[in-house]
mmCIF file of C-alpha atoms in Angstrom:
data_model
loop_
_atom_site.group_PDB
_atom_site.id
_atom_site.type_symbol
_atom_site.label_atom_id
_atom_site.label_comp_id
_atom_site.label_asym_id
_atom_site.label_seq_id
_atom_site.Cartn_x
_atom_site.Cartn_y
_atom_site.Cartn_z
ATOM 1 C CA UNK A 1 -6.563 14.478 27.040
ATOM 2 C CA UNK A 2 -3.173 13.502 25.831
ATOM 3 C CA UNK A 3 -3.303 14.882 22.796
ATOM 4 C CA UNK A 4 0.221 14.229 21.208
ATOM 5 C CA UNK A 5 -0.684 10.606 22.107
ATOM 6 C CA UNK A 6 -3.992 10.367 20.252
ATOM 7 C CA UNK A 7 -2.607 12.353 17.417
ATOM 8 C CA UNK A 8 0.231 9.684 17.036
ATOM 9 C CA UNK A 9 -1.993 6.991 17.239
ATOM 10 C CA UNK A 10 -4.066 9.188 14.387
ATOM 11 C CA UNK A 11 -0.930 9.343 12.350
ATOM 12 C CA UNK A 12 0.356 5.678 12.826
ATOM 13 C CA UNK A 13 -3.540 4.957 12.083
ATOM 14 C CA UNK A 14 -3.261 7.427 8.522
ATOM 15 C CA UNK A 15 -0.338 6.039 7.284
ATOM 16 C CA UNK A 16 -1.443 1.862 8.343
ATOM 17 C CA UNK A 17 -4.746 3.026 5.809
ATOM 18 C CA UNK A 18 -2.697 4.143 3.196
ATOM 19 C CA UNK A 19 -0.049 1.294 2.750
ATOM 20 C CA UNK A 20 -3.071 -1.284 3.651
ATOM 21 C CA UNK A 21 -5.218 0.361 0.555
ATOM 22 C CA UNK A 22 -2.513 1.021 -1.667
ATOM 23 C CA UNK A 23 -0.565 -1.963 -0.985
ATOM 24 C CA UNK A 24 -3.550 -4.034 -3.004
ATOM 25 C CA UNK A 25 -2.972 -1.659 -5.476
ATOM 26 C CA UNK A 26 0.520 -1.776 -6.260
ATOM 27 C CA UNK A 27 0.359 -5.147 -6.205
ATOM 28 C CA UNK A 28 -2.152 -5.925 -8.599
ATOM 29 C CA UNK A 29 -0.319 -3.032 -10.702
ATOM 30 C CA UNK A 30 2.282 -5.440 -11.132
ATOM 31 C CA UNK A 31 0.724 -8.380 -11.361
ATOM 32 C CA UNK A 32 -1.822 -7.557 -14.012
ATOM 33 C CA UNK A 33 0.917 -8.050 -16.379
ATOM 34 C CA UNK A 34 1.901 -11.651 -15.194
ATOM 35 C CA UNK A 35 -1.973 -12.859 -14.122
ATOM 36 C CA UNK A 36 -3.770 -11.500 -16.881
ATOM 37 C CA UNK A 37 -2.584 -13.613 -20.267
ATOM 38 C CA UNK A 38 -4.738 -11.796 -22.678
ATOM 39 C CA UNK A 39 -5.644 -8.084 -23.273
ATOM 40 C CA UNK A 40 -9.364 -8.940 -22.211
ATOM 41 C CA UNK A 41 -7.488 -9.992 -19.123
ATOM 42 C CA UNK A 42 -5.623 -7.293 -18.100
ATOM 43 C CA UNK A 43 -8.010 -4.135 -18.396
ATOM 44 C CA UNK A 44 -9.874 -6.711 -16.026
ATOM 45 C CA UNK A 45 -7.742 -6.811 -13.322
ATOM 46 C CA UNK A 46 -6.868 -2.534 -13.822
ATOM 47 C CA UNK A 47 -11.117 -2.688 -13.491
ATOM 48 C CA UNK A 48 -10.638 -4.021 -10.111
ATOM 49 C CA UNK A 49 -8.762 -0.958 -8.653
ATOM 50 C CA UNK A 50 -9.673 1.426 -11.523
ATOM 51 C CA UNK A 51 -12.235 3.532 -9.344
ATOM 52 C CA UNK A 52 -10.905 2.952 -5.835
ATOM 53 C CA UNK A 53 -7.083 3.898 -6.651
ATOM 54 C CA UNK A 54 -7.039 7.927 -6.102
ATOM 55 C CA UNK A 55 -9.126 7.653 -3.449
ATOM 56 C CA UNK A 56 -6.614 5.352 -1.564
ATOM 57 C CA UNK A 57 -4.220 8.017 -2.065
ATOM 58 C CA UNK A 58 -6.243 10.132 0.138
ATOM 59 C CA UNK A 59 -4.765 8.692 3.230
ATOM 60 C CA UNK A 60 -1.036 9.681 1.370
ATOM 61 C CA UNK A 61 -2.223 13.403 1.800
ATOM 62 C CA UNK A 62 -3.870 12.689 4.548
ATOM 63 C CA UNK A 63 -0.440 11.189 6.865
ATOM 64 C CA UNK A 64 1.681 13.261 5.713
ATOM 65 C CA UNK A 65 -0.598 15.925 6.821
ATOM 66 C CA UNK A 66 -0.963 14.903 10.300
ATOM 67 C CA UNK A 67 2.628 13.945 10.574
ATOM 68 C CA UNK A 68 3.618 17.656 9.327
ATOM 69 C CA UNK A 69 0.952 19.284 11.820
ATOM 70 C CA UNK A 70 0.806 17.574 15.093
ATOM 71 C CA UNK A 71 4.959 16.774 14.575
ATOM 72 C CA UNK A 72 6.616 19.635 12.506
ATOM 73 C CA UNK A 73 10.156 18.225 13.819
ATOM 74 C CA UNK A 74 9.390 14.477 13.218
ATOM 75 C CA UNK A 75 8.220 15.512 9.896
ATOM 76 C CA UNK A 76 11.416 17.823 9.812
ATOM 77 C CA UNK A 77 13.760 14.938 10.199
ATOM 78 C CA UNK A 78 11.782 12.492 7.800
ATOM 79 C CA UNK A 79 11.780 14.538 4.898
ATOM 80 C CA UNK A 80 15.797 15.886 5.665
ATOM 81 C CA UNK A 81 17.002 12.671 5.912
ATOM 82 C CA UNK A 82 14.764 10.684 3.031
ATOM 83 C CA UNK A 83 14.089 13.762 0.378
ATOM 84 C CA UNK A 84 15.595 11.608 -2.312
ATOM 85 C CA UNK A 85 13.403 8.131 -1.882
ATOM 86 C CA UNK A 86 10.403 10.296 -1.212
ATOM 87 C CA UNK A 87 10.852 12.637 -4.241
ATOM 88 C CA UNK A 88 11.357 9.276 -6.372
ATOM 89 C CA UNK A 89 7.862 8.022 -4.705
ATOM 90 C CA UNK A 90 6.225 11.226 -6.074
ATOM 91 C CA UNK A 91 7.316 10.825 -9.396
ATOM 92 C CA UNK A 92 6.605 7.000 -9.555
ATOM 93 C CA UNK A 93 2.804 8.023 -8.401
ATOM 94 C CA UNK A 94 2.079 10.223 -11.195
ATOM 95 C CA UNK A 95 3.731 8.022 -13.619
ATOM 96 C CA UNK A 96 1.269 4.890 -11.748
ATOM 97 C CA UNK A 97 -2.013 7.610 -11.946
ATOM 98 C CA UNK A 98 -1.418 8.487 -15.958
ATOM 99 C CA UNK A 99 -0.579 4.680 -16.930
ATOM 100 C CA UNK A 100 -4.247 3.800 -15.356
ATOM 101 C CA UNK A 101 -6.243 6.961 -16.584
ATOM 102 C CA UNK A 102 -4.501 7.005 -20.303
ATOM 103 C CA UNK A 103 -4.695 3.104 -20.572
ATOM 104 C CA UNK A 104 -8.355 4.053 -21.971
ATOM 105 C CA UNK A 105 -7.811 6.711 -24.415
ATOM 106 C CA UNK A 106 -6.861 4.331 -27.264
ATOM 107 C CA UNK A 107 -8.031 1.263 -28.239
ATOM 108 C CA UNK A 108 -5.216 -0.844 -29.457
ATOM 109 C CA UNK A 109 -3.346 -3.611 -28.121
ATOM 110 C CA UNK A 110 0.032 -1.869 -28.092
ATOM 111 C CA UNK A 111 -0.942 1.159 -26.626
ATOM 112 C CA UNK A 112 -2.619 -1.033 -23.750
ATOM 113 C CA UNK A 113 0.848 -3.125 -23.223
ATOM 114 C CA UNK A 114 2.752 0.232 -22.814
ATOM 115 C CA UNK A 115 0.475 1.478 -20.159
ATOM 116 C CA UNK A 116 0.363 -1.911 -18.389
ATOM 117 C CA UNK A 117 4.195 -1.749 -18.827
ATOM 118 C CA UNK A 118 4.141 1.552 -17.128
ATOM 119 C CA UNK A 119 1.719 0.386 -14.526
ATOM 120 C CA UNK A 120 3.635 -2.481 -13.772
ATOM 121 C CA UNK A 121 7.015 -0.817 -13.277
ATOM 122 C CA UNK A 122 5.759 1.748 -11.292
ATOM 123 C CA UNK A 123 3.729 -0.257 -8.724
ATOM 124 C CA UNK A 124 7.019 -2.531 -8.304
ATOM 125 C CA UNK A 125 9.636 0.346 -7.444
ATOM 126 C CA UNK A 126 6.685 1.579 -5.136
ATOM 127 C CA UNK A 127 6.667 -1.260 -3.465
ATOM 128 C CA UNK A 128 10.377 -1.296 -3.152
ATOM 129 C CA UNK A 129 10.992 1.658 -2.414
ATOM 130 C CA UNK A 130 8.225 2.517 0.535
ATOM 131 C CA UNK A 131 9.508 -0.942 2.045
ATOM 132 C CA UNK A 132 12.739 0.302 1.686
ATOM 133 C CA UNK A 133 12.125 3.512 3.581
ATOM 134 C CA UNK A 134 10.105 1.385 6.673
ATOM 135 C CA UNK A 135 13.113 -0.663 6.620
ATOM 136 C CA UNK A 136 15.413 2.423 6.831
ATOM 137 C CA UNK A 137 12.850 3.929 9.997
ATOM 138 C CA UNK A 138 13.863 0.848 11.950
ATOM 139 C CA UNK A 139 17.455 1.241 12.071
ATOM 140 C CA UNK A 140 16.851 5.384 12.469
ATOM 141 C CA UNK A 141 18.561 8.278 10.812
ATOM 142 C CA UNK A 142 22.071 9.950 11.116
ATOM 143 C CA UNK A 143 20.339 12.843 13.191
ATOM 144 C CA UNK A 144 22.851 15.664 14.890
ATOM 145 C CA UNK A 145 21.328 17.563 17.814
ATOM 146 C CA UNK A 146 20.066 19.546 15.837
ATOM 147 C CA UNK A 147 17.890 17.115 14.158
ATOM 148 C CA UNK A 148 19.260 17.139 10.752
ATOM 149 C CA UNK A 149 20.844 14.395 8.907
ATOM 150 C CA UNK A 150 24.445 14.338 8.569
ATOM 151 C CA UNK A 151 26.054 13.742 5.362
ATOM 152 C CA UNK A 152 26.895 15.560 2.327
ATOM 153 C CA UNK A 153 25.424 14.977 -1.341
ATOM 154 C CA UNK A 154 23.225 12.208 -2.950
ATOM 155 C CA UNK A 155 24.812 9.972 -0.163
ATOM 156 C CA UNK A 156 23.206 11.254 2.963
ATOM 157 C CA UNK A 157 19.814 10.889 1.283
ATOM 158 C CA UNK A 158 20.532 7.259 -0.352
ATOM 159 C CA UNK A 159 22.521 5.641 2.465
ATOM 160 C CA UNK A 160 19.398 5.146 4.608
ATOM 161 C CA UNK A 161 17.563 2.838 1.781
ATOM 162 C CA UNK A 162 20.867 0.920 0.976
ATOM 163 C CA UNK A 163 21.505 -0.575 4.159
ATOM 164 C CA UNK A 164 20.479 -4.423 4.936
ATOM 165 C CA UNK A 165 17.576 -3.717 6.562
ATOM 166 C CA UNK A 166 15.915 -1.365 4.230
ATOM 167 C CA UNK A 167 17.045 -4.026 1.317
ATOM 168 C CA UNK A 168 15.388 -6.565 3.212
ATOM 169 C CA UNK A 169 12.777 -3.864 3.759
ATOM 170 C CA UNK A 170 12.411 -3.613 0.052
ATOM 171 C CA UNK A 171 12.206 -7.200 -0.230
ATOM 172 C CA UNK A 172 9.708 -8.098 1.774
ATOM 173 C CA UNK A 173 7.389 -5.069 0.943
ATOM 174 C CA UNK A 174 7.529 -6.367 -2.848
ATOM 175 C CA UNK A 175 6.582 -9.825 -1.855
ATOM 176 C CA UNK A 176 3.615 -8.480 0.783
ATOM 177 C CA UNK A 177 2.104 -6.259 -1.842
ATOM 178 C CA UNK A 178 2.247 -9.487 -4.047
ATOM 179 C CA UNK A 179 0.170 -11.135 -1.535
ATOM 180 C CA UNK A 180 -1.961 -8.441 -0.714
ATOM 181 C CA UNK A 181 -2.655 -7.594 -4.148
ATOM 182 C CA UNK A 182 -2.926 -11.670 -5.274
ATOM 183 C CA UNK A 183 -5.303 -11.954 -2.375
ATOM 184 C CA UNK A 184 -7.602 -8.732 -3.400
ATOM 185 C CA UNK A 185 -7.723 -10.070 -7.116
ATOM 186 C CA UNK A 186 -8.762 -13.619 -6.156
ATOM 187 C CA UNK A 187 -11.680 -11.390 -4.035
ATOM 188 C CA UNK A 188 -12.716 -9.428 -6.715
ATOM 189 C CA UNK A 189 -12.357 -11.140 -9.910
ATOM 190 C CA UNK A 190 -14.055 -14.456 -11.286
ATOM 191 C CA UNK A 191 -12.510 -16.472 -14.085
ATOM 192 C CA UNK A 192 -9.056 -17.322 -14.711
ATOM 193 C CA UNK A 193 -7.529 -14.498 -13.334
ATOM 194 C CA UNK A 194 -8.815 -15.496 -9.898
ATOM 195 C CA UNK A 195 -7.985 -19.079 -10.308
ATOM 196 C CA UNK A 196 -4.119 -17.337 -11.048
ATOM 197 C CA UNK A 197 -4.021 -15.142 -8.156
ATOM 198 C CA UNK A 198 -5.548 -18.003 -5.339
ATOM 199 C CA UNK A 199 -2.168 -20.181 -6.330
ATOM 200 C CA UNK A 200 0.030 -17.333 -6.287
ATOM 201 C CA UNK A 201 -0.563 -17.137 -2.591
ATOM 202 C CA UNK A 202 -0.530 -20.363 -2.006
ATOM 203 C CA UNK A 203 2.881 -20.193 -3.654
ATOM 204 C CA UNK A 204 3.743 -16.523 -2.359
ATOM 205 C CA UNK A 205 2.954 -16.468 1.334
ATOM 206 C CA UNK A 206 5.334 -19.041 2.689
ATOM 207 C CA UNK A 207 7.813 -17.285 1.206
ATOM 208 C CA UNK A 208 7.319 -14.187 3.011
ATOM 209 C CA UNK A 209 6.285 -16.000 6.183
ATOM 210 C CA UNK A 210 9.930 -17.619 6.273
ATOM 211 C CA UNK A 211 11.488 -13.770 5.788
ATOM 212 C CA UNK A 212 8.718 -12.798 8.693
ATOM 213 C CA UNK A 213 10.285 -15.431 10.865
ATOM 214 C CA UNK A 214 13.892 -13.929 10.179
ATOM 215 C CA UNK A 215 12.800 -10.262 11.139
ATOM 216 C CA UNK A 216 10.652 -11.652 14.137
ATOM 217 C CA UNK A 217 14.064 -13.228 15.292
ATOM 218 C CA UNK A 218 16.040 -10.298 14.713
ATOM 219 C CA UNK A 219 13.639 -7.931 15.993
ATOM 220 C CA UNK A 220 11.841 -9.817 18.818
ATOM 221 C CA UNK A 221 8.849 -7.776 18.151
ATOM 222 C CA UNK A 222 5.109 -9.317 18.611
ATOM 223 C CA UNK A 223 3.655 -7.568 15.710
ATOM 224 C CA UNK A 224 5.948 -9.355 13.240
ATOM 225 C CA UNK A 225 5.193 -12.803 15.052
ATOM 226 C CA UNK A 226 1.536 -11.639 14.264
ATOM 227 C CA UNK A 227 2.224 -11.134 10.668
ATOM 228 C CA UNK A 228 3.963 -14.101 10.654
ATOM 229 C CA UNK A 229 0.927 -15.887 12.051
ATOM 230 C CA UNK A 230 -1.541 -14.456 9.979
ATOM 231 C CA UNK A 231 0.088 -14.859 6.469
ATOM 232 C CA UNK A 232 -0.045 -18.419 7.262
ATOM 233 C CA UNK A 233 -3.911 -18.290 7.822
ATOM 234 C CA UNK A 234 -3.935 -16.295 3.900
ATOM 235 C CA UNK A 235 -1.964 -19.213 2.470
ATOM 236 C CA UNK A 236 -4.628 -21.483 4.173
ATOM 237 C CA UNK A 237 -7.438 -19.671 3.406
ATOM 238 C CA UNK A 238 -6.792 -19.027 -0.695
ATOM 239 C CA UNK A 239 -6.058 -22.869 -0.645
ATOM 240 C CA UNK A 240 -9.655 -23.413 0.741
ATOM 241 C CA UNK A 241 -11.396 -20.434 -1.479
ATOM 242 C CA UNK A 242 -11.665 -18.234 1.308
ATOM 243 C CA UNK A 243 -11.060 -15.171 -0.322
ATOM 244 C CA UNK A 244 -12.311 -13.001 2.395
ATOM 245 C CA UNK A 245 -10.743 -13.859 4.969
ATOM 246 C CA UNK A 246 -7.046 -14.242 2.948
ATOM 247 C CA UNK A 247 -7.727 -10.762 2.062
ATOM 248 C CA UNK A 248 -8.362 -10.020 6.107
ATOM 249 C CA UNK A 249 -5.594 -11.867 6.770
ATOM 250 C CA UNK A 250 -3.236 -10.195 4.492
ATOM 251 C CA UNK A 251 -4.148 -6.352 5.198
ATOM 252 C CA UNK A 252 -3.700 -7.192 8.925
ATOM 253 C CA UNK A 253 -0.325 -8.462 7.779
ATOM 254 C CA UNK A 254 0.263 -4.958 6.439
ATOM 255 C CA UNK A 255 -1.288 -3.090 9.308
ATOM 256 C CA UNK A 256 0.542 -5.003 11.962
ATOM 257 C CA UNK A 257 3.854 -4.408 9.773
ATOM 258 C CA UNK A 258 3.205 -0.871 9.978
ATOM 259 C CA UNK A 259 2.431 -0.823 13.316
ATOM 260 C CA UNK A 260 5.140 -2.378 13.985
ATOM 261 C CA UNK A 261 7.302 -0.095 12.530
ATOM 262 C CA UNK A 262 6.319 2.930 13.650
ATOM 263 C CA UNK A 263 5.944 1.711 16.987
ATOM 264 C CA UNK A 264 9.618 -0.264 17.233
ATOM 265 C CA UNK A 265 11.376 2.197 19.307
ATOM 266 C CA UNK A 266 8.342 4.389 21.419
ATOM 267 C CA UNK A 267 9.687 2.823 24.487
ATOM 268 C CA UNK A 268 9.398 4.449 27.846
ATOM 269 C CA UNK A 269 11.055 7.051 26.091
ATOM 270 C CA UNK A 270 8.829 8.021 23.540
ATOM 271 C CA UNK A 271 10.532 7.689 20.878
ATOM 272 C CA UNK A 272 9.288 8.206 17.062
ATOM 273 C CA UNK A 273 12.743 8.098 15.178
ATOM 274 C CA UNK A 274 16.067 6.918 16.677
ATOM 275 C CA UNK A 275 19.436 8.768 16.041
ATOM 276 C CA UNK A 276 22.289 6.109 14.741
ATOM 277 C CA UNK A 277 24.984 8.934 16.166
ATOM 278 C CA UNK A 278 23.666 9.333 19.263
ATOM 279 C CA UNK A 279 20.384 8.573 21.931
ATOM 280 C CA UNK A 280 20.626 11.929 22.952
ATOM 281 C CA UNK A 281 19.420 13.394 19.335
ATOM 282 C CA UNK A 282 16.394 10.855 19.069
ATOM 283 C CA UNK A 283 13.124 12.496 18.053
ATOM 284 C CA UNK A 284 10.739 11.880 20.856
ATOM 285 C CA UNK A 285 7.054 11.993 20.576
ATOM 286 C CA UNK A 286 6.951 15.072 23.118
ATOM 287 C CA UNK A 287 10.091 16.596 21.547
ATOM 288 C CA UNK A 288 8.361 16.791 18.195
ATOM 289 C CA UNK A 289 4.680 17.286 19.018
ATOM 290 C CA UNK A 290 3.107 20.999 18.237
ATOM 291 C CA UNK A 291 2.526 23.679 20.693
ATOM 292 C CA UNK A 292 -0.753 22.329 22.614
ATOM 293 C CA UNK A 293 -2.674 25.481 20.820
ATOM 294 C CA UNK A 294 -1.519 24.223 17.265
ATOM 295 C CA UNK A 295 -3.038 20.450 18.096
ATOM 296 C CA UNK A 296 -6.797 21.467 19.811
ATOM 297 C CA UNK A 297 -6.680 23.190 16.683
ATOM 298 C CA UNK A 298 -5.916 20.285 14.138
ATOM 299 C CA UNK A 299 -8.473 18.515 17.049
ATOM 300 C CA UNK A 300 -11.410 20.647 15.970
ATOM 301 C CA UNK A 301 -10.266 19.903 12.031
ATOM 302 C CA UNK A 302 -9.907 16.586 12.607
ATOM 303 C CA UNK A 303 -13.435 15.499 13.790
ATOM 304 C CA UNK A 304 -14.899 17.016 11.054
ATOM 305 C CA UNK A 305 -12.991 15.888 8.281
ATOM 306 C CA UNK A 306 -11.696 12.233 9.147
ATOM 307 C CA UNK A 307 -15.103 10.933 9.836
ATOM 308 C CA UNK A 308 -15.900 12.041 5.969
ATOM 309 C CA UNK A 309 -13.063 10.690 4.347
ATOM 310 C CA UNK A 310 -13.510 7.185 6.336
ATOM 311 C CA UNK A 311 -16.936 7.798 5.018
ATOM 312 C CA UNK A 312 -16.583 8.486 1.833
ATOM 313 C CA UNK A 313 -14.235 5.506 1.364
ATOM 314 C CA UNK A 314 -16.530 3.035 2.550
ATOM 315 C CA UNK A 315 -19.567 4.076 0.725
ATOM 316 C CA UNK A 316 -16.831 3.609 -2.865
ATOM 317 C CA UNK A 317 -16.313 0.005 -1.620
ATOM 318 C CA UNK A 318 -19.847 -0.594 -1.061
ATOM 319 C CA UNK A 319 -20.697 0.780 -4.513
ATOM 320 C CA UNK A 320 -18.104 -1.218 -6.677
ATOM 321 C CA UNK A 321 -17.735 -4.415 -4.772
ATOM 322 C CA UNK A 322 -19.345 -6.422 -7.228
ATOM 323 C CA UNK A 323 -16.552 -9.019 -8.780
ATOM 324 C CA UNK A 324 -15.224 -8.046 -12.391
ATOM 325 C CA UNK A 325 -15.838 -10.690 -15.104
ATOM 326 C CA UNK A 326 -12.276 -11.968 -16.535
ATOM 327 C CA UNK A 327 -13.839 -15.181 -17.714
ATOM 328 C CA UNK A 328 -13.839 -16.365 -21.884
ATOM 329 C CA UNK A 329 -16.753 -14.416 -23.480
ATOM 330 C CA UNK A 330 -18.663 -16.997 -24.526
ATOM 331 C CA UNK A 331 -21.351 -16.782 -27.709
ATOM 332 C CA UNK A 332 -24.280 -18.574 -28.590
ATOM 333 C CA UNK A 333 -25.308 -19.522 -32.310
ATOM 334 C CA UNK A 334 -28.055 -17.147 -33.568
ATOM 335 C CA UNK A 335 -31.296 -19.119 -33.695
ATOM 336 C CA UNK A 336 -32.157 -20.258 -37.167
ATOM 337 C CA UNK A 337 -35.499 -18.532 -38.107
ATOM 338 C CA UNK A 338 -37.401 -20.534 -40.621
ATOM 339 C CA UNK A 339 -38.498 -19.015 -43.845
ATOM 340 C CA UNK A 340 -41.809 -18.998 -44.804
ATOM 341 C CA UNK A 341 -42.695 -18.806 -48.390
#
């Protein structure tokens, strides 16, 4: 077995789980705030990721993990060159996680608005800023032969996610998360809320479609084409009421922008991370995989515990994928009981 090869494909396949889960999240993080009119509302549409949303963030943990053990230098260069954007993504996680756990503890309208307020804030700059770092990924990293990022101060760590493609990066991973998230509320809500989030894709997806088109035309790359392709079929869909398949059709927009990503520069070559400086200090996939002792090892680990987690995420979906209520409460007269004398 080629076992850097599968345990790429395991990585891309970690990291295409979490941005396809949590990309549903952060957007209807931010869009509870602008779909949900009423308090009532709102806690409706936090319901619909409320117990789903930590366990997304397995697959976080769970990349990262794989990326650092199968390839330590990969990981290496990563983390060197992006410390600052990742670091912010940390913090903007635990600020998302209290906003939705605390949003509870009180029962008052202002305390609610300040967590949504949080929660919406949060889930935006995620979206932003993870777009912005796959944006960065495409173009590559200042990376000497030694693998480290060249630079000095704040800059070296900011000048990746402030170039035009990470902006448009940034861009376009606010507006798919807006999709995504649009799409997964019209799925699991009934009411007026889902009524909301079927037009805002309808309204939404040609939008991104038309940015789509500009990257598939700058980057030539069929995966982009195919997310082109299939946010057209969500637009469709939500028009018609088919909120399964615009959901489908939107997380294999994600996955195939991942994908595509990740993928952009493998090549004949191999390779996982391009250096702007220089070809000669790209990180290659057999440059930056583990010793072949290190990866049978994370083998055996693997088929034990990725089968569970995949496991134990599907079994959560099965459990809660009943549709959350956002509808008017509605109340009937008490029946007038005559009185006998």
């Amino acid at each position: 077995m080629d076992l850097p090869v599968i345990w790429f494909g395991i990585a891309v396949l970690a990291w295409v789980l979490f941005f396809v889960l949590e990309g549903f999240d952060f957007g209807v993080g931010f869009l509870g705030p602008l779909l949900g009119r009423t308090d009532a509302e709102r806690g409706a549409a936090i319901r619909t990721v409320g117990p789903v949303w930590d366990g997304n963030e397995v697959w976080l943990v769970a990349a990262i993990g794989v990326t650092f053990a199968a390839f330590p230098d990969w990981y290496a260069a990563l983390l060197s060159g992006l410390y600052l954007p990742m670091i912010a993504i940390l913090l903007l996680l635990a600020v998302r996680g209290v906003a939705i756990e605390f949003r509870g503890k009180h029962d008052t309208a202002s305390w609610h608005l300040r967590c949504d307020a949080f929660l919406a804030t949060s889930s935006l700059l995620l979206a932003a800023t993870w777009g912005a770092v796959l944006g960065a990924l495409v173009v590559g990293l200042a990376l000497d032969p030694g693998g480290n990022v060249q630079g000095a101060g704040l800059g070296r760590s900011l000048a990746p996610v402030l170039g035009p493609w990470a902006v448009l990066g940034g861009f376009a991973g606010v507006l798919l998360t807006t999709v995504h998230g649009a799409t997964f509320l019209a799925l699991r809500t009934t009411g007026p809320v889902r009524a909301r989030a079927r037009h805002l894709t309808v309204a939404t997806a040609p939008a991104l479609a038309v940015i789509a088109l500009a990257l598939f035309i700058a980057a030539g790359h069929a995966a982009v084409a195919g997310a082109l392709a299939l946010l057209a079929v969500a637009a469709v869909a939500a028009w018609r009421r088919a909120e399964v398949l615009a959901f489908a059709a939107t997380s294999l927009a994600v996955a195939g922008s991942v994908v595509a990503v990740f993928t952009a520069h493998l090549g004949s070559t191999w390779v996982l991370l391009p250096s702007t400086l220089s070809s000669a200090n790209d990180v290659t996939l057999r440059g930056a995989a583990a010793s072949e002792g290190a990866l049978h090892l994370i083998t055996v680990a693997g088929v034990i515990v990725l089968p569970a987690v995949i496991a134990y995420q599907v079994w959560s979906y099965v459990v809660f994928r009943k549709r959350v209520h956002t509808g008017f409460a509605t109340t009937s007269r008490p029946r007038r009981v005559p009185v006998t004398r």
